[in-house]
Amino acid sequence: MLLLRAVLLLLVLPAHGQDSVAEGPGVLLPLPKGACPGWMAGIPGHPGHNGTPGRDGRDGTPGEKGEKGDAGLVGPKGDTGETGVTGVEGPRGFPGTPCRKGEPGESAYVHRSAFSVGLESRITVPNVPIRFTKIFYNLQNHYDGTTGKFHCNIPGLYYFSYHITVYLKDVKVSLYKKDKAMLFTYDQYQEKNVDQASGSVLLHLEVGDQVWLQVYGDGDSYGIYADNVNDSTFTGFLLYHDTN
């Protein structure tokens, strides 16, 4: 049986070989359809090569504008740059138009008011202005030696002070302004001793105001003393005048 099949196969092969004869050099004619039996599968071919890359596609349509992002962190301060080269001096400009003359300024006159006076003898009368008749300074004559009062001629702020030598009795002295006691000083005399009492104050005065010293009280308190080696003084001067 096997021999018979081999003979039949040999008879068939020449016929298939004639059908596959080349028609021309290097060209093979295809076998008739259905000529190859199902049990004769071909050898698998080699994988093909990659094709040539295609061209870039067209740009897409622009998208919608996105939301504003958060602010970034502040960067470090940069270094100071170098000083630039000084430019060339420009041409001199034209003279300006003269303006209207300004208003007159405040007078340069310096306001002065000051005095410094002292006692020449002991005081024995209370409750009246003390007359300081030893004149150290009274150039403006704003202090009246006949009454013992300072008269304000320039409104402003004044400084007053006094230094009293105390001897034989106690002292109660007060500084007055316009019949009103503004400052009080009391010193108790120590027997067989010379004592001192003093006071100072700032006062605002108007033109016509008067300032003076006097012993106050009804008792025996008028021990204000002065001689050739002991002084009792009264001083005042203008610090600054009113501008209104």
Short mmCIF file of C-alpha atoms in Angstrom, two decimals:
data_model
loop_
_atom_site.label_atom_id
_atom_site.label_comp_id
_atom_site.label_asym_id
_atom_site.label_seq_id
_atom_site.Cartn_x
_atom_site.Cartn_y
_atom_site.Cartn_z
CA MET A 1 0.00 0.00 0.00
CA LEU A 2 2.78 2.33 0.79
CA LEU A 3 4.52 1.53 -2.43
CA LEU A 4 1.43 2.40 -4.43
CA ARG A 5 1.24 5.85 -2.81
CA ALA A 6 4.88 6.57 -3.62
CA VAL A 7 4.35 5.73 -7.29
CA LEU A 8 1.34 8.01 -7.50
CA LEU A 9 3.33 10.84 -5.96
CA LEU A 10 6.05 10.58 -8.52
CA LEU A 11 3.48 10.76 -11.28
CA VAL A 12 2.01 13.95 -9.93
CA LEU A 13 5.26 15.96 -9.28
CA PRO A 14 6.31 16.46 -12.93
CA ALA A 15 2.97 18.01 -13.72
CA HIS A 16 3.37 20.57 -10.90
CA GLY A 17 6.87 21.36 -12.01
CA GLN A 18 5.71 22.26 -15.51
CA ASP A 19 3.11 24.65 -14.11
CA SER A 20 5.85 26.52 -12.12
CA VAL A 21 8.20 27.07 -15.05
CA ALA A 22 9.45 30.57 -15.31
CA GLU A 23 7.99 32.66 -18.03
CA GLY A 24 11.12 34.71 -18.36
CA PRO A 25 14.46 35.13 -16.61
CA GLY A 26 13.99 35.71 -12.89
CA VAL A 27 10.15 35.59 -13.08
CA LEU A 28 8.15 32.72 -11.60
CA LEU A 29 4.56 32.10 -12.51
CA PRO A 30 2.22 31.51 -9.65
CA LEU A 31 0.90 28.02 -9.04
CA PRO A 32 -2.69 27.35 -9.84
CA LYS A 33 -5.10 27.92 -7.03
CA GLY A 34 -5.60 24.85 -4.95
CA ALA A 35 -2.53 23.08 -6.38
CA CYS A 36 -0.68 22.98 -3.01
CA PRO A 37 -2.03 20.41 -0.60
CA GLY A 38 -3.03 21.63 2.85
CA TRP A 39 -0.32 19.63 4.57
CA MET A 40 2.49 21.49 2.70
CA ALA A 41 2.72 24.85 4.71
CA GLY A 42 5.33 27.48 3.67
CA ILE A 43 8.22 28.68 5.78
CA PRO A 44 7.32 31.84 7.82
CA GLY A 45 8.74 35.04 6.26
CA HIS A 46 11.11 37.51 7.93
CA PRO A 47 9.63 40.53 9.81
CA GLY A 48 9.41 43.63 7.60
CA HIS A 49 11.43 46.84 8.18
CA ASN A 50 9.95 49.91 9.94
CA GLY A 51 8.37 52.35 7.57
CA THR A 52 9.58 55.93 7.03
CA PRO A 53 8.28 58.33 9.77
CA GLY A 54 5.31 60.37 8.65
CA ARG A 55 5.24 64.17 8.41
CA ASP A 56 4.45 66.37 11.46
CA GLY A 57 0.79 67.03 11.91
CA ARG A 58 -0.75 70.52 11.76
CA ASP A 59 -0.79 72.79 14.83
CA GLY A 60 -3.87 72.36 16.97
CA THR A 61 -6.40 75.11 17.67
CA PRO A 62 -5.25 77.43 20.57
CA GLY A 63 -6.90 76.49 23.85
CA GLU A 64 -8.72 78.81 26.23
CA LYS A 65 -6.68 81.18 28.44
CA GLY A 66 -5.96 79.63 31.80
CA GLU A 67 -6.53 81.24 35.20
CA LYS A 68 -3.90 83.59 36.63
CA GLY A 69 -1.41 81.73 38.77
CA ASP A 70 -0.29 82.64 42.27
CA ALA A 71 2.46 85.24 42.65
CA GLY A 72 5.90 83.76 42.94
CA LEU A 73 8.23 84.28 45.87
CA VAL A 74 10.19 87.54 46.00
CA GLY A 75 13.67 86.96 44.82
CA PRO A 76 16.77 88.17 46.68
CA LYS A 77 17.84 91.79 46.29
CA GLY A 78 20.32 92.22 43.55
CA ASP A 79 23.73 93.76 43.96
CA THR A 80 24.10 97.51 43.57
CA GLY A 81 25.16 98.38 40.10
CA GLU A 82 28.21 100.40 39.31
CA THR A 83 27.92 104.17 39.13
CA GLY A 84 27.39 105.33 35.62
CA VAL A 85 29.65 107.72 33.83
CA THR A 86 28.89 111.39 34.48
CA GLY A 87 27.12 112.88 31.53
CA VAL A 88 28.24 115.89 29.63
CA GLU A 89 27.05 119.20 31.09
CA GLY A 90 24.09 120.52 29.19
CA PRO A 91 23.81 123.97 27.68
CA ARG A 92 22.94 126.89 29.90
CA GLY A 93 19.22 127.63 30.08
CA PHE A 94 17.49 130.87 29.25
CA PRO A 95 16.87 133.39 32.07
CA GLY A 96 13.53 132.93 33.81
CA THR A 97 10.72 135.43 33.85
CA PRO A 98 10.96 137.88 36.80
CA CYS A 99 8.28 137.22 39.42
CA ARG A 100 6.23 139.62 41.52
CA LYS A 101 8.05 141.16 44.47
CA GLY A 102 7.45 139.24 47.70
CA GLU A 103 5.71 140.51 50.80
CA PRO A 104 7.83 142.26 53.42
CA GLY A 105 9.25 139.82 55.98
CA GLU A 106 9.16 140.02 59.75
CA SER A 107 11.27 142.73 61.26
CA ALA A 108 14.76 141.73 62.29
CA TYR A 109 14.41 143.81 65.43
CA VAL A 110 15.35 141.84 68.52
CA HIS A 111 12.96 142.36 71.43
CA ARG A 112 14.83 142.94 74.67
CA SER A 113 13.61 143.36 78.22
CA ALA A 114 15.73 142.55 81.27
CA PHE A 115 16.74 143.87 84.67
CA SER A 116 18.82 142.86 87.67
CA VAL A 117 18.70 144.86 90.90
CA GLY A 118 19.69 144.54 94.58
CA LEU A 119 19.05 145.91 98.07
CA GLU A 120 21.24 148.53 99.67
CA SER A 121 19.89 148.17 103.23
CA ARG A 122 17.72 146.02 105.46
CA ILE A 123 13.93 145.91 104.87
CA THR A 124 11.67 146.64 107.85
CA VAL A 125 8.26 147.32 106.24
CA PRO A 126 5.97 144.38 105.30
CA ASN A 127 3.12 144.17 102.76
CA VAL A 128 4.49 146.78 100.35
CA PRO A 129 6.69 146.32 97.26
CA ILE A 130 10.37 145.99 98.11
CA ARG A 131 12.40 148.79 96.52
CA PHE A 132 15.64 147.37 95.11
CA THR A 133 17.74 150.46 94.49
CA LYS A 134 21.12 148.93 93.61
CA ILE A 135 20.97 148.68 89.79
CA PHE A 136 23.08 145.98 88.14
CA TYR A 137 21.26 146.12 84.77
CA ASN A 138 18.22 148.09 83.61
CA LEU A 139 19.10 149.27 80.11
CA GLN A 140 15.48 149.29 78.86
CA ASN A 141 14.26 151.00 82.09
CA HIS A 142 11.43 148.47 82.42
CA TYR A 143 12.12 148.25 86.17
CA ASP A 144 11.09 151.29 88.23
CA GLY A 145 13.40 151.83 91.19
CA THR A 146 11.03 154.36 92.79
CA THR A 147 8.21 151.81 93.11
CA GLY A 148 10.14 148.53 93.10
CA LYS A 149 7.97 147.18 90.26
CA PHE A 150 8.82 145.76 86.83
CA HIS A 151 6.52 147.03 84.05
CA CYS A 152 5.87 144.77 81.04
CA ASN A 153 6.31 146.60 77.72
CA ILE A 154 6.66 143.53 75.46
CA PRO A 155 4.11 140.68 75.74
CA GLY A 156 5.66 137.25 76.09
CA LEU A 157 7.19 134.71 78.45
CA TYR A 158 9.41 136.02 81.27
CA TYR A 159 11.71 134.42 83.80
CA PHE A 160 11.97 135.91 87.33
CA SER A 161 14.23 134.93 90.21
CA TYR A 162 15.30 136.30 93.59
CA HIS A 163 18.01 135.56 96.12
CA ILE A 164 17.43 136.82 99.67
CA THR A 165 19.88 137.09 102.55
CA VAL A 166 18.13 136.32 105.88
CA TYR A 167 19.42 137.86 109.10
CA LEU A 168 18.06 138.65 112.60
CA LYS A 169 14.45 137.59 111.79
CA ASP A 170 12.47 135.06 109.80
CA VAL A 171 11.54 135.89 106.20
CA LYS A 172 8.26 135.45 104.35
CA VAL A 173 8.51 136.85 100.85
CA SER A 174 6.22 136.54 97.86
CA LEU A 175 6.40 137.41 94.16
CA TYR A 176 3.35 139.31 92.94
CA LYS A 177 1.78 139.79 89.51
CA LYS A 178 -1.09 142.24 89.12
CA ASP A 179 -1.84 142.29 92.89
CA LYS A 180 -1.87 138.49 93.07
CA ALA A 181 0.78 136.44 94.90
CA MET A 182 2.26 133.93 92.45
CA LEU A 183 5.15 132.45 94.48
CA PHE A 184 5.83 132.11 98.25
CA THR A 185 9.14 131.58 100.08
CA TYR A 186 9.61 131.12 103.81
CA ASP A 187 12.94 130.89 105.66
CA GLN A 188 13.35 130.51 109.43
CA TYR A 189 16.24 132.44 110.86
CA GLN A 190 18.89 130.52 112.82
CA GLU A 191 20.29 132.59 115.70
CA LYS A 192 23.78 134.01 115.19
CA ASN A 193 23.82 132.87 111.60
CA VAL A 194 23.24 134.33 108.13
CA ASP A 195 20.85 132.33 105.93
CA GLN A 196 19.70 132.50 102.28
CA ALA A 197 16.35 131.98 100.58
CA SER A 198 15.59 131.95 96.85
CA GLY A 199 12.86 131.33 94.32
CA SER A 200 12.24 131.45 90.54
CA VAL A 201 9.27 131.22 88.19
CA LEU A 202 8.17 131.57 84.54
CA LEU A 203 5.28 133.97 83.89
CA HIS A 204 3.47 135.06 80.77
CA LEU A 205 2.86 138.81 80.79
CA GLU A 206 0.75 141.17 78.77
CA VAL A 207 1.60 144.80 78.14
CA GLY A 208 0.91 146.78 81.33
CA ASP A 209 1.35 143.85 83.76
CA GLN A 210 3.52 144.56 86.82
CA VAL A 211 5.71 142.16 88.84
CA TRP A 212 7.36 142.81 92.24
CA LEU A 213 8.49 141.28 95.54
CA GLN A 214 7.14 142.07 99.00
CA VAL A 215 7.15 140.69 102.54
CA TYR A 216 3.78 139.12 103.38
CA GLY A 217 1.99 138.32 106.64
CA ASP A 218 1.21 140.23 109.81
CA GLY A 219 3.96 138.72 111.94
CA ASP A 220 7.52 139.78 112.53
CA SER A 221 8.90 138.15 109.33
CA TYR A 222 10.85 140.84 107.54
CA GLY A 223 14.42 139.67 108.04
CA ILE A 224 15.57 140.51 104.48
CA TYR A 225 19.07 141.88 104.85
CA ALA A 226 21.80 143.51 102.75
CA ASP A 227 25.08 145.31 103.44
CA ASN A 228 28.41 145.80 101.74
CA VAL A 229 29.22 142.06 101.87
CA ASN A 230 25.72 140.48 101.69
CA ASP A 231 23.31 140.95 98.79
CA SER A 232 19.61 140.38 98.23
CA THR A 233 18.77 140.48 94.52
CA PHE A 234 15.78 140.47 92.15
CA THR A 235 16.17 139.58 88.43
CA GLY A 236 13.87 139.17 85.43
CA PHE A 237 14.17 138.94 81.64
CA LEU A 238 12.17 138.15 78.50
CA LEU A 239 12.62 134.62 77.12
CA TYR A 240 10.60 135.16 73.90
CA HIS A 241 7.95 137.60 72.83
CA ASP A 242 4.47 136.82 71.52
CA THR A 243 4.22 136.64 67.72
CA ASN A 244 0.50 137.31 67.46
#
